[in-house]
Coordinates of C-alpha atoms and ligand atoms in Angstrom, one line a residue:
M1 CA 33.8 48.9 51.3
K2 CA 33.7 49.1 54.7
R3 CA 37.5 49.8 56.2
I4 CA 37.5 47.5 59.3
A5 CA 41.1 47.0 60.9
L6 CA 41.9 43.2 61.7
F7 CA 42.9 42.5 65.1
V8 CA 45.3 39.2 64.3
T9 CA 48.7 38.3 66.2
T10 CA 51.5 37.2 64.5
L11 CA 54.0 35.0 64.4
A12 CA 56.6 36.7 62.7
C13 CA 57.6 38.8 65.5
A14 CA 58.0 37.8 69.4
I15 CA 56.3 40.7 69.7
C16 CA 52.6 40.4 69.0
V17 CA 51.7 43.5 66.6
M18 CA 48.3 44.2 65.2
A19 CA 47.3 43.2 61.6
E20 CA 46.6 46.6 59.8
D21 CA 44.7 46.6 56.5
G22 CA 46.2 50.1 55.6
S23 CA 42.4 52.1 56.2
R24 CA 43.7 54.0 58.8
L25 CA 46.3 55.9 56.6
W26 CA 48.5 57.9 58.8
L27 CA 46.0 58.6 61.3
R28 CA 46.9 55.6 63.8
Y29 CA 46.4 57.6 67.3
E30 CA 45.9 55.7 69.8
R31 CA 42.6 56.7 71.6
V32 CA 43.4 57.6 75.0
Q33 CA 40.7 59.8 75.7
K34 CA 42.6 61.4 78.6
A35 CA 42.6 65.0 77.9
E36 CA 39.9 67.7 79.3
V37 CA 39.9 70.2 76.7
T38 CA 38.4 73.7 76.9
G39 CA 37.3 75.8 74.1
P40 CA 34.7 75.7 71.6
E41 CA 32.8 72.4 70.5
C42 CA 34.2 71.7 67.5
I43 CA 36.6 68.9 65.1
A44 CA 39.6 70.0 67.2
K45 CA 38.1 69.5 70.5
E46 CA 36.7 65.8 69.7
E47 CA 39.9 65.2 67.8
L48 CA 42.3 65.9 71.2
R49 CA 39.5 64.6 73.7
N50 CA 40.3 61.1 71.8
Y51 CA 43.9 61.5 71.1
Y52 CA 46.1 63.7 72.9
A53 CA 47.8 61.7 75.4
G54 CA 48.4 65.3 77.5
E55 CA 46.3 65.8 80.3
K56 CA 45.0 69.3 79.3
A57 CA 44.2 71.0 75.9
N58 CA 42.9 74.8 75.3
L59 CA 41.4 76.0 72.0
V60 CA 41.3 80.0 72.1
I61 CA 39.5 81.9 68.9
D62 CA 41.6 84.9 68.1
T63 CA 39.7 86.7 64.9
S64 CA 42.7 88.7 64.2
M65 CA 44.5 85.7 63.0
P66 CA 45.2 84.7 59.2
E67 CA 42.4 82.4 57.8
D68 CA 43.8 78.8 58.6
A69 CA 46.7 79.7 60.1
Y70 CA 47.4 78.4 64.1
N71 CA 49.6 79.1 66.9
I72 CA 50.4 76.1 69.2
S73 CA 52.2 77.2 72.7
G74 CA 52.5 74.6 75.2
S75 CA 49.3 72.8 74.5
T76 CA 46.9 75.8 73.7
I77 CA 46.2 76.3 70.3
T78 CA 45.2 79.5 69.0
A79 CA 43.4 80.0 65.8
K80 CA 41.1 82.2 64.0
N81 CA 38.1 79.9 63.9
E82 CA 37.1 76.1 64.2
I83 CA 39.3 75.2 61.1
G84 CA 42.3 76.9 62.1
L85 CA 41.7 75.2 65.6
M86 CA 41.4 71.9 63.7
Y87 CA 44.3 72.2 61.8
G88 CA 46.1 73.1 64.9
A89 CA 45.0 70.1 66.3
Y90 CA 46.1 67.9 64.0
A91 CA 49.8 69.7 64.4
L92 CA 49.7 69.0 68.1
L93 CA 48.9 65.4 67.5
R94 CA 51.6 65.1 64.8
G95 CA 53.8 67.0 67.8
E96 CA 54.4 70.4 66.5
S97 CA 54.6 73.6 68.0
G98 CA 54.6 77.2 67.3
Y99 CA 52.9 79.2 64.1
S100 CA 51.8 78.1 61.2
A101 CA 50.1 79.5 58.3
P102 CA 49.5 77.4 54.8
Y103 CA 51.8 79.1 52.2
W104 CA 48.7 78.8 49.8
K105 CA 45.1 79.5 49.8
L106 CA 44.0 76.9 47.0
R107 CA 45.5 73.1 48.0
I108 CA 42.9 71.0 46.3
L109 CA 42.6 67.3 45.1
N110 CA 41.9 66.6 41.5
H111 CA 39.7 63.5 41.3
W112 CA 39.2 61.9 37.4
D113 CA 36.4 60.0 38.7
N114 CA 33.8 59.0 36.4
L115 CA 30.3 59.1 37.2
D116 CA 30.2 55.6 36.0
G117 CA 32.3 54.9 39.0
S118 CA 35.6 54.3 37.3
I119 CA 38.6 56.7 38.1
E120 CA 40.8 57.8 34.4
R121 CA 44.1 56.6 35.6
G122 CA 42.9 55.3 39.0
Y123 CA 44.8 52.2 40.5
A124 CA 43.0 51.6 43.7
G125 CA 39.2 50.6 43.0
K126 CA 36.5 52.9 42.1
S127 CA 35.3 56.0 42.8
I128 CA 34.6 56.8 46.4
F129 CA 32.0 59.4 45.4
W130 CA 30.1 58.2 42.1
D131 CA 28.4 54.7 42.2
P132 CA 26.0 54.4 39.2
E133 CA 24.0 51.9 40.9
K134 CA 23.2 54.1 44.0
N135 CA 22.2 57.8 43.2
E136 CA 22.2 59.0 46.6
I137 CA 24.8 59.3 49.4
G138 CA 23.7 56.8 51.6
K139 CA 25.2 56.1 55.3
E140 CA 28.0 54.1 54.5
K141 CA 29.5 56.7 51.8
R142 CA 28.9 59.0 54.0
D143 CA 30.9 57.7 56.4
L144 CA 33.7 56.8 53.9
I145 CA 33.7 60.6 52.5
K146 CA 33.6 61.7 56.1
E147 CA 37.2 59.7 56.8
Y148 CA 38.7 60.9 53.5
A149 CA 37.7 64.8 54.8
R150 CA 39.3 64.0 57.8
A151 CA 42.5 62.5 56.5
N152 CA 42.9 65.4 53.9
A153 CA 42.0 68.0 56.8
S154 CA 44.6 66.3 58.8
I155 CA 47.4 67.6 55.9
G156 CA 45.7 70.6 55.3
I157 CA 44.1 70.2 51.9
N158 CA 41.0 72.3 51.3
G159 CA 39.3 71.7 48.0
T160 CA 38.3 68.8 46.2
V161 CA 37.3 68.8 42.4
L162 CA 34.6 65.9 42.2
N163 CA 34.5 64.7 39.0
N164 CA 37.0 63.7 36.0
V165 CA 38.2 66.7 33.8
N166 CA 37.1 64.7 30.9
A167 CA 33.7 65.7 32.1
S168 CA 30.4 64.1 31.3
P169 CA 27.8 67.1 31.0
K170 CA 25.4 64.9 33.2
M171 CA 27.9 66.5 36.0
L172 CA 25.6 69.8 35.9
S173 CA 22.7 68.2 36.0
A174 CA 20.0 68.5 38.9
P175 CA 20.5 65.2 40.2
Y176 CA 23.9 65.1 40.4
I177 CA 24.2 68.8 42.0
Q178 CA 22.1 66.9 44.3
Q179 CA 24.6 64.8 45.6
V180 CA 27.5 67.3 45.2
K181 CA 25.2 69.6 47.7
E182 CA 25.3 66.3 50.0
I183 CA 29.5 65.9 49.5
A184 CA 29.7 69.4 50.0
A185 CA 27.9 69.1 53.8
I186 CA 30.2 66.3 54.9
L187 CA 33.3 68.2 53.7
R188 CA 32.5 71.4 54.9
P189 CA 32.8 71.0 58.7
Y190 CA 36.6 69.8 57.6
G191 CA 37.1 73.0 55.7
I192 CA 36.7 71.7 52.4
K193 CA 35.4 73.4 49.3
V194 CA 33.9 71.3 46.6
Y195 CA 34.7 72.2 42.9
L196 CA 33.6 70.3 39.8
S197 CA 35.0 69.7 36.2
V198 CA 33.1 71.0 33.4
N199 CA 32.4 69.7 30.2
F200 CA 32.6 73.1 27.9
A201 CA 29.8 71.7 25.5
S202 CA 27.2 71.2 28.4
P203 CA 25.1 73.9 26.7
M204 CA 24.6 72.0 23.8
A205 CA 24.3 68.5 25.9
L206 CA 22.4 69.4 28.6
G207 CA 20.7 72.9 27.8
K208 CA 20.1 71.9 23.9
L209 CA 21.7 74.8 22.7
K210 CA 22.9 74.9 19.4
T211 CA 26.4 76.2 20.2
A212 CA 28.6 76.5 23.1
D213 CA 30.3 79.7 21.6
P214 CA 31.5 81.7 24.7
L215 CA 30.2 85.1 22.9
D216 CA 26.5 83.5 22.1
K217 CA 24.4 85.4 24.6
N218 CA 22.0 82.8 24.9
V219 CA 25.3 80.5 26.2
V220 CA 26.2 83.0 28.4
A221 CA 22.9 83.0 29.9
W222 CA 22.8 79.1 30.5
W223 CA 26.3 79.1 32.3
K224 CA 24.8 81.9 34.4
A225 CA 21.8 80.3 35.1
K226 CA 23.6 77.0 35.9
A227 CA 26.0 79.0 38.6
K228 CA 22.9 80.5 40.4
E229 CA 21.6 77.0 40.5
I230 CA 24.7 75.5 41.7
Y231 CA 25.0 78.3 44.4
Q232 CA 21.7 78.3 45.4
Q233 CA 22.3 74.6 47.1
I234 CA 26.0 74.9 47.6
P235 CA 26.5 78.6 48.8
D236 CA 30.3 78.2 49.1
F237 CA 31.0 76.0 45.8
G238 CA 34.3 76.6 44.9
G239 CA 34.2 76.9 41.1
F240 CA 35.1 75.3 38.1
L241 CA 38.1 73.2 36.5
V242 CA 38.0 73.4 32.4
K243 CA 40.2 70.8 29.9
A244 CA 39.2 72.9 27.0
N245 CA 40.5 71.7 23.4
S246 CA 42.8 69.2 24.5
E247 CA 42.8 65.4 23.8
G248 CA 39.2 65.5 21.8
Q249 CA 37.5 67.9 24.6
P250 CA 35.4 70.7 23.5
G251 CA 36.3 74.6 23.8
P252 CA 36.2 77.5 22.7
G253 CA 38.8 77.0 19.6
D254 CA 35.3 75.2 18.4
Y255 CA 34.1 78.4 17.3
H256 CA 37.3 80.4 16.5
R257 CA 37.3 81.8 20.1
T258 CA 40.7 82.1 22.3
H259 CA 41.1 80.4 25.8
A260 CA 40.8 83.5 27.6
Q261 CA 37.5 84.1 25.9
G262 CA 36.2 80.8 26.8
A263 CA 37.3 80.8 30.5
N264 CA 36.1 84.6 31.0
M265 CA 32.7 83.9 30.1
L266 CA 32.8 81.0 32.6
A267 CA 34.5 83.4 35.2
D268 CA 31.8 85.9 34.8
A269 CA 29.2 83.6 35.6
V270 CA 30.6 82.4 38.9
K271 CA 32.1 85.8 40.2
P272 CA 29.2 87.6 42.1
Y273 CA 29.2 83.9 44.3
G274 CA 33.0 84.4 44.7
G275 CA 34.0 81.6 42.3
I276 CA 36.8 80.6 40.5
I277 CA 38.1 79.1 36.8
M278 CA 40.9 76.8 36.8
W279 CA 42.0 76.4 33.2
R280 CA 44.3 73.9 32.3
S281 CA 46.9 74.7 29.8
F282 CA 47.6 70.9 28.6
V283 CA 46.9 71.4 25.2
Y284 CA 48.5 69.6 22.0
G285 CA 47.6 68.5 18.3
A286 CA 44.8 70.0 16.7
N287 CA 45.8 73.4 16.4
H288 CA 49.9 72.5 16.3
K289 CA 50.3 70.2 13.8
G290 CA 54.0 69.2 13.5
E291 CA 55.0 71.7 16.2
D292 CA 56.9 69.9 19.2
R293 CA 54.2 68.9 21.8
V294 CA 56.5 70.2 24.8
K295 CA 56.1 73.7 23.1
Q296 CA 52.1 73.9 22.5
A297 CA 51.4 75.2 25.5
V298 CA 53.2 78.0 25.7
S299 CA 52.4 78.7 21.7
E300 CA 48.8 78.4 22.6
F301 CA 48.6 80.6 25.6
V302 CA 51.0 83.1 25.5
N303 CA 49.1 85.5 23.3
D304 CA 46.1 85.1 26.0
D305 CA 48.5 86.6 29.0
G306 CA 46.8 89.4 30.6
K307 CA 43.5 89.1 29.1
F308 CA 42.0 86.7 31.8
R309 CA 39.4 87.8 34.2
D310 CA 41.1 88.1 37.7
N311 CA 39.1 84.9 38.9
V312 CA 40.6 82.5 36.6
I313 CA 44.1 80.7 37.4
L314 CA 45.8 78.9 34.9
Q315 CA 46.5 75.5 35.9
S316 CA 49.7 73.9 34.1
K317 CA 51.3 70.5 34.9
N318 CA 54.4 70.4 36.2
G319 CA 56.8 69.6 32.9
P320 CA 55.5 70.3 29.5
L321 CA 55.0 67.1 28.4
D322 CA 52.5 64.5 30.7
F323 CA 53.6 63.6 34.2
Q324 CA 57.0 61.7 33.2
P325 CA 59.4 60.4 35.5
R326 CA 61.3 63.6 35.1
E327 CA 60.6 66.2 33.2
P328 CA 62.2 69.7 32.7
Y329 CA 59.9 72.1 34.4
A330 CA 57.3 73.3 32.0
P331 CA 58.0 76.5 30.6
I332 CA 55.0 78.0 30.6
F333 CA 55.7 79.2 34.0
D334 CA 58.5 81.2 32.8
N335 CA 56.0 83.0 30.0
M336 CA 52.9 83.9 31.7
H337 CA 53.7 87.1 33.3
K338 CA 50.5 88.6 34.1
T339 CA 47.9 85.3 34.4
P340 CA 47.8 83.8 38.1
Q341 CA 49.2 80.2 38.2
M342 CA 48.8 76.9 39.4
A343 CA 50.8 74.0 39.3
E344 CA 49.3 70.3 38.8
L345 CA 51.2 67.5 40.1
Q346 CA 50.1 63.9 39.9
I347 CA 49.4 61.9 42.9
T348 CA 48.3 59.2 41.1
Q349 CA 51.3 56.9 39.6
E350 CA 50.2 56.8 35.9
Y351 CA 53.7 56.7 34.8
L352 CA 55.6 56.0 38.0
G353 CA 54.4 52.2 38.2
Q354 CA 50.8 53.0 39.1
S355 CA 50.0 51.3 42.6
R356 CA 52.1 48.7 41.6
H357 CA 55.7 50.3 42.4
L358 CA 57.1 51.9 45.6
V359 CA 57.8 55.3 44.3
Y360 CA 57.5 58.6 46.9
L361 CA 56.9 61.5 44.7
A362 CA 58.1 64.1 46.9
P363 CA 61.6 64.5 45.9
M364 CA 60.4 64.9 42.3
W365 CA 58.2 67.6 43.5
E366 CA 60.6 69.3 45.4
E367 CA 62.8 68.8 42.5
F368 CA 60.1 71.0 40.6
F369 CA 60.0 73.7 43.1
G370 CA 63.8 73.9 43.0
F371 CA 62.7 75.4 39.4
V372 CA 59.7 77.0 39.7
R373 CA 60.0 78.9 43.2
P374 CA 56.3 78.7 45.2
Q375 CA 56.1 82.2 45.1
R376 CA 55.3 82.0 41.5
L377 CA 52.3 80.2 42.1
I378 CA 48.8 81.1 43.9
G379 CA 47.9 77.0 44.6
I380 CA 48.6 73.5 43.7
A381 CA 46.3 70.9 42.4
G382 CA 47.4 67.2 42.9
V383 CA 45.6 64.3 40.8
A384 CA 44.4 62.3 43.8
N385 CA 45.6 58.4 44.0
I386 CA 42.2 57.4 45.9
G387 CA 39.4 54.9 45.6
L388 CA 37.6 52.1 47.3
D389 CA 40.7 49.7 48.1
K390 CA 40.7 49.2 51.9
N391 CA 43.8 50.8 51.9
W392 CA 42.7 53.7 49.9
C393 CA 45.7 54.3 47.5
G394 CA 46.4 50.6 46.3
H395 CA 49.5 50.3 47.4
H396 CA 50.6 51.2 51.0
F397 CA 53.7 53.5 50.1
S398 CA 51.2 55.6 47.7
Q399 CA 49.9 56.6 50.6
A400 CA 53.0 58.7 51.4
N401 CA 52.3 60.6 48.3
W402 CA 48.8 61.9 49.1
Y403 CA 50.5 62.5 52.6
A404 CA 53.4 64.5 50.8
F405 CA 50.9 66.2 48.5
G406 CA 48.7 67.8 51.2
R407 CA 52.1 68.6 53.8
L408 CA 53.9 70.2 50.4
A409 CA 50.6 72.3 49.6
W410 CA 50.7 73.7 53.3
N411 CA 54.2 74.1 53.5
P412 CA 56.4 73.7 49.7
L413 CA 59.3 74.7 51.9
L414 CA 59.3 71.4 53.9
S415 CA 62.0 69.0 52.6
S416 CA 60.7 65.4 51.3
E417 CA 62.9 63.8 53.6
Q418 CA 61.3 65.7 56.5
I419 CA 57.7 64.6 55.2
A420 CA 59.1 61.0 54.8
R421 CA 60.4 60.7 57.8
E422 CA 57.1 62.1 59.7
W423 CA 54.9 59.5 57.8
L424 CA 56.7 56.8 58.0
E425 CA 56.9 57.5 62.1
E426 CA 52.8 57.9 61.8
T427 CA 52.2 55.0 59.4
F428 CA 54.6 52.4 60.5
G429 CA 56.0 53.6 64.1
D430 CA 55.0 51.2 66.8
K431 CA 55.2 52.8 70.0
R432 CA 56.4 49.7 71.7
L433 CA 58.8 48.9 69.6
K434 CA 61.0 52.6 70.5
E435 CA 62.8 51.1 73.0
D436 CA 64.3 48.5 70.2
S437 CA 67.8 49.8 69.2
R438 CA 67.8 48.0 66.0
L439 CA 64.6 49.9 65.1
S440 CA 66.5 53.5 64.3
T441 CA 68.6 51.4 61.8
I442 CA 65.2 50.2 60.2
N443 CA 63.8 53.4 60.0
H444 CA 66.6 54.8 58.5
Q445 CA 66.6 52.1 55.8
L446 CA 63.1 52.6 55.4
L447 CA 63.7 56.4 55.0
D448 CA 66.3 55.9 52.3
M449 CA 64.3 53.6 50.7
M450 CA 61.7 56.3 50.2
M451 CA 64.2 58.6 49.2
R452 CA 66.0 56.6 46.6
S453 CA 62.8 55.1 45.1
R454 CA 62.1 57.9 42.7
E455 CA 65.4 58.1 41.2
A456 CA 65.4 54.4 40.9
C457 CA 62.5 54.4 39.0
V458 CA 63.5 57.1 36.4
D459 CA 66.7 54.9 36.3
Y460 CA 64.8 51.5 35.0
M461 CA 62.4 53.3 32.9
M462 CA 64.1 56.4 31.8
P463 CA 66.9 57.8 32.4
L464 CA 69.1 60.5 31.1
G465 CA 66.1 62.6 29.8
L466 CA 64.6 59.9 27.9
H467 CA 60.5 60.3 28.1
H468 CA 57.4 58.6 27.3
I469 CA 58.7 55.3 25.8
F470 CA 55.4 53.7 27.7
K471 CA 53.2 50.8 26.2
F472 CA 50.4 52.8 24.7
D473 CA 47.3 53.8 26.7
H474 CA 47.5 52.0 29.4
H475 CA 51.3 53.6 30.1
Y476 CA 52.6 50.4 32.1
G477 CA 55.7 48.6 31.1
P478 CA 58.1 49.5 28.1
E479 CA 57.2 50.1 24.6
P480 CA 60.1 52.1 23.1
D481 CA 59.4 50.8 19.8
G482 CA 56.0 51.7 19.7
F483 CA 54.5 53.3 16.7
I484 CA 51.3 53.0 15.2
A485 CA 50.5 55.2 12.1
S486 CA 47.1 55.9 12.7
Y487 CA 47.7 57.1 16.2
P488 CA 49.0 60.8 16.0
L489 CA 52.7 61.0 16.0
E490 CA 53.1 62.6 19.8
W491 CA 51.7 59.1 21.2
C492 CA 54.1 57.2 19.7
P493 CA 57.3 56.3 21.9
V494 CA 59.7 56.7 19.0
Y495 CA 58.4 60.0 18.6
Y496 CA 60.3 60.8 21.6
H497 CA 63.5 59.1 21.6
K498 CA 64.5 59.5 17.8
A499 CA 67.2 56.6 18.2
D500 CA 68.9 55.5 15.2
S501 CA 72.4 54.1 14.3
L502 CA 74.4 57.6 14.8
G503 CA 72.7 58.4 18.9
V504 CA 69.8 59.3 20.4
G505 CA 67.5 62.0 21.8
F506 CA 65.6 64.6 20.8
N507 CA 66.9 67.6 19.9
R508 CA 65.0 70.5 21.3
S509 CA 68.0 72.9 21.3
H510 CA 68.0 76.0 18.7
T511 CA 69.5 73.5 15.9
G512 CA 66.3 71.5 16.4
T513 CA 62.7 72.4 17.5
D514 CA 64.3 75.4 19.9
A515 CA 62.2 74.4 22.6
T516 CA 64.9 75.6 24.8
S517 CA 64.2 78.9 23.9
Q518 CA 60.9 79.3 26.1
Y519 CA 62.7 79.0 29.2
N520 CA 64.2 82.2 31.2
E521 CA 67.6 82.6 31.9
P522 CA 70.0 80.8 33.1
Y523 CA 68.0 77.6 31.9
R524 CA 67.5 78.3 28.1
S525 CA 71.5 78.6 27.6
L526 CA 72.3 75.8 30.3
Y527 CA 69.6 73.5 28.2
D528 CA 70.5 74.7 24.6
D529 CA 74.2 73.6 25.1
L530 CA 75.1 69.9 24.9
S531 CA 78.0 70.8 27.4
T532 CA 76.0 72.4 30.0
C533 CA 73.1 70.7 29.6
P534 CA 72.4 68.4 33.1
E535 CA 72.7 64.9 32.1
Q536 CA 69.4 63.9 33.6
Y537 CA 67.7 66.1 30.4
L538 CA 70.3 65.1 27.9
L539 CA 67.9 63.2 25.7
W540 CA 65.4 65.4 26.4
F541 CA 66.9 68.2 24.7
H542 CA 69.7 66.8 22.6
H543 CA 70.2 64.0 19.8
V544 CA 73.6 62.6 21.5
P545 CA 75.9 60.3 20.1
W546 CA 76.3 56.7 21.0
T547 CA 79.9 57.5 21.3
Y548 CA 79.7 60.9 23.3
R549 CA 81.5 60.7 26.4
M550 CA 79.6 61.3 29.3
K551 CA 80.9 63.2 32.8
D552 CA 82.5 60.3 34.3
G553 CA 84.4 59.4 30.9
S554 CA 81.7 56.5 30.1
T555 CA 80.3 56.4 26.5
L556 CA 76.4 57.5 26.2
W557 CA 75.5 53.9 25.5
E558 CA 77.8 52.6 28.7
S559 CA 75.9 55.3 30.4
L560 CA 72.2 54.2 29.7
Q561 CA 73.4 50.7 30.3
K562 CA 74.6 51.3 33.8
H563 CA 71.4 53.6 34.7
Y564 CA 69.4 50.8 33.8
D565 CA 71.6 48.1 35.9
H566 CA 71.2 50.6 38.9
G567 CA 67.5 51.0 38.6
V568 CA 67.4 47.4 38.8
N569 CA 70.0 47.0 41.5
E570 CA 68.2 49.4 43.8
V571 CA 64.9 47.6 43.5
E572 CA 66.7 44.6 44.7
D573 CA 68.2 46.4 47.8
F574 CA 64.7 47.4 48.4
L575 CA 63.4 44.0 48.6
R576 CA 66.6 43.3 51.5
I577 CA 65.3 46.2 53.8
W578 CA 61.9 45.4 53.3
Q579 CA 63.0 42.1 54.4
N580 CA 65.1 43.4 57.4
A581 CA 61.6 45.5 58.7
K582 CA 59.8 42.2 58.7
P583 CA 59.8 42.0 62.6
Y584 CA 58.5 45.9 63.0
I585 CA 55.9 45.2 60.4
D586 CA 52.3 44.0 60.9
E587 CA 51.6 40.9 59.2
Q588 CA 49.0 41.9 56.5
R589 CA 51.0 45.4 55.1
W590 CA 54.3 43.8 55.3
K591 CA 53.2 41.0 53.2
E592 CA 51.0 43.3 50.7
T593 CA 54.1 45.7 50.4
D594 CA 56.7 42.8 49.9
E595 CA 54.6 41.2 46.8
R596 CA 54.5 44.5 44.8
L597 CA 58.0 44.7 45.5
H598 CA 58.5 41.8 44.1
H599 CA 56.4 43.0 41.1
Q600 CA 58.3 46.0 40.9
L601 CA 61.5 44.0 40.4
E602 CA 60.4 41.8 37.8
N603 CA 59.1 45.1 35.8
A604 CA 62.5 46.8 36.1
R605 CA 64.1 43.5 34.7
E606 CA 61.8 44.0 31.7
W607 CA 62.6 47.7 31.3
R608 CA 65.8 47.2 31.3
K609 CA 65.6 43.8 28.9
V610 CA 63.2 45.5 26.3
C611 CA 65.0 49.2 26.6
L612 CA 68.6 47.9 26.4
N613 CA 68.0 45.3 23.7
Y614 CA 66.1 48.3 21.8
F615 CA 68.4 50.7 22.0
G616 CA 71.5 48.2 21.5
S617 CA 69.9 47.2 18.0
F618 CA 71.2 51.1 16.6
V619 CA 74.7 50.6 18.4
S620 CA 77.2 49.2 15.9
S621 CA 79.1 46.1 17.7
H622 CA 82.1 48.5 16.7
T623 CA 80.6 51.5 18.6
S624 CA 79.4 49.2 21.5
K625 CA 83.2 48.1 22.1
E626 CA 84.8 51.6 22.1
Ligands
LIG1 C1 42.5 63.3 32.3 C2 47.2 62.3 30.2 C3 46.3 61.4 30.6 C4 45.0 61.7 30.3 C5 44.4 62.7 30.9 C6 45.4 63.4 30.2 C7 44.8 64.8 30.9 O1 46.9 61.8 28.7 O2 46.8 59.9 30.2 O3 44.2 60.1 31.2 O4 43.0 62.7 31.3 O5 46.7 63.7 30.4 O6 45.9 65.4 32.0 O7 43.7 65.5 30.7

C-alpha cells in the first residue's frame, strides 16, 4: 500500500529521468527548503518552507476576507484563516497570483466505497478508507489519508462522502462512527468535512424498529438520536447523502411518503448542528412503469419543489440517464425552481473506458456548464476515481479527472484546456527538460490528445446521440443487441437505440415520449425538431431513417460509419503522440500508459466492429449503397 517512488535511470533517454509510479500525483514539487516564511504555524507555512522556490514568503491573516478566499501579492498571501492561507499556498506553488475565491461552498467528492473494501464502479483497487480486516485506522492508513487530504486541499475540494450511496446500515453503527471520527480528524486540518451516505431503512436494520416511515415518531426520534451521537463525536460533520427509492434502495416511497417528507425528516435531525441533506434525484423504475426513463426524475420530483427544508439540496447527475459519454443536460435543472440543487459528475469512468482508456473528462463537464450555468447550482459533487492503486486512479491520465474536478469545483469558469495545460505541466513537466526546444511541440501534442480524447470516446462508442449500448452490468465494451427478458427494459441496450429496418434512435420528441417538453426554451424546440436538433444528440431525441441526410450531405448510416472510424483513428493518433513523447516521460509512467493506450485501441476497434455489424444488419443493401 505504501506509495514509494522508485528511482532508476532510464536508457531510453539521453537525460536520466526519475522513474515514477504516479503516487505523487500533480504534487511533484522539488523539496528546495529555502524560503523563510513568516506568519502562523500552519499547513501553508510547512508547504512553502519545503517547496517554495523564492527566498521569502509572508502569511497574513485578514479576518474580513471571505471564507476560503486568498490574495497573493508577490510572495505575500492574505486570507481569513489558515485554510484560506493553505489554498493560497498551493496556488502560489502553482504560480498563481492575485485574488481568488471559490465559486461554490460545497465541493464534495462522493466515494462509492463499501465497508467490505470494494468500490462500486471503482477501477483503481480497493477502498482507501474501509478494510474489513482492520477495524481501526492504523498508521499506514493515517498517512495515506493524509496524502489524500493534501491532494484534495491542493485543488480546493472541501468535503468527502466516505461510503457508497448504496449504503450499508452498518455505516451508522458505533464502531464505524468511531472510524469516521478518526478520518475526520486527519482531514480537518486540510479544510475537508466528512459526510456519510445513509440507508433510509437504518432504523429497522440497526435500531430494530418495525418501520422506517419518516412520519413515525419512533423513526424521527431514532434519527435525532443518531445525529446527536454523530455530532458528539464529530462536531463539524457535514451531513448525509441519500439514495432513496432508487435501484432497490429503501426510501419514503415504501410508506407512500414523498421524497420531501423523507428528506425533511433527516434534515430536521441534522439541522441543530448545521448539517445538510444531499438528496439524490437519480430514480427510475418502480413508480413509473412504461415511462421513458429519462423523464422519470422530473415526474417524480416536480411536485416536491418548494416543499424541502432549507438544509436539503437536490443532487442530480449531469444528464438525465446515467453518466453516458454524451448526454444532453438533465432537465431536472430546469424544473426545480425553489429547491437548491447540486450537480453530480462522475469522475470514475464507469461508461468512459474505466481506468483503461485515456479520456479527459473536463471538456464534458465544460459542455454541461454551457447548458446549466454554474449560478444555478449551490455546489458540486464528483464520484471519485480513487483507490489503493499506487497511482491512486488506475490510469495515470485518470488523475487529470480528479484534478480537473477540483479545479472546476473551485472555479467552473476555468477552461478545460487551461486545466489540462496546468495538470500536464505539474504532472509530467520536468524542469530540466525545459531548455529542449522540442518539448513545447510535445507538450502541445499531449494537450491536444487530452482535449480530443472525450470526443474520440464518444465517436468509437456511441456517436450521434446513441446511448447505453454497453455490455450488461460491468458497462465495459459494446452490446448493442443486449436484451434479457427478465431484466427491467431500462437495463437493455435495445431499449435505447430502437434500431429497425427504417432507422435508429429514440423518439423523444412530441410525437414520441415528449421528453423534450421537460426542457426550457430554446432547447425544448431545438431538440424537438429533427431539422434543428444538434447532430450530437440526434439519436437521443429522434428515430431517424438510415437514409436521412446529415449536414455534410452523407446519409445517417454513412455518418455513423465515419464517426466510428474517426474515433478509432483518433486513438491510433494518440499512440503516435505518446510514442513521440517517450524521451520526455519517465520510463514507468510511459510504459504503463502505453500499454493502456494499446488496449484502448483494441477496445475502440471492437466497439466499431460490433456496432457497425449490428446496426449494419438493419440497413438494407439498397439503403447502404445510397
Ligand atoms: C451506486 C448506476 C451505476 C450504479 C450506481 C448508480 C447510482 O446505475 O451503474 O453502480 O450505484 O448508477 O448512481 O446510484
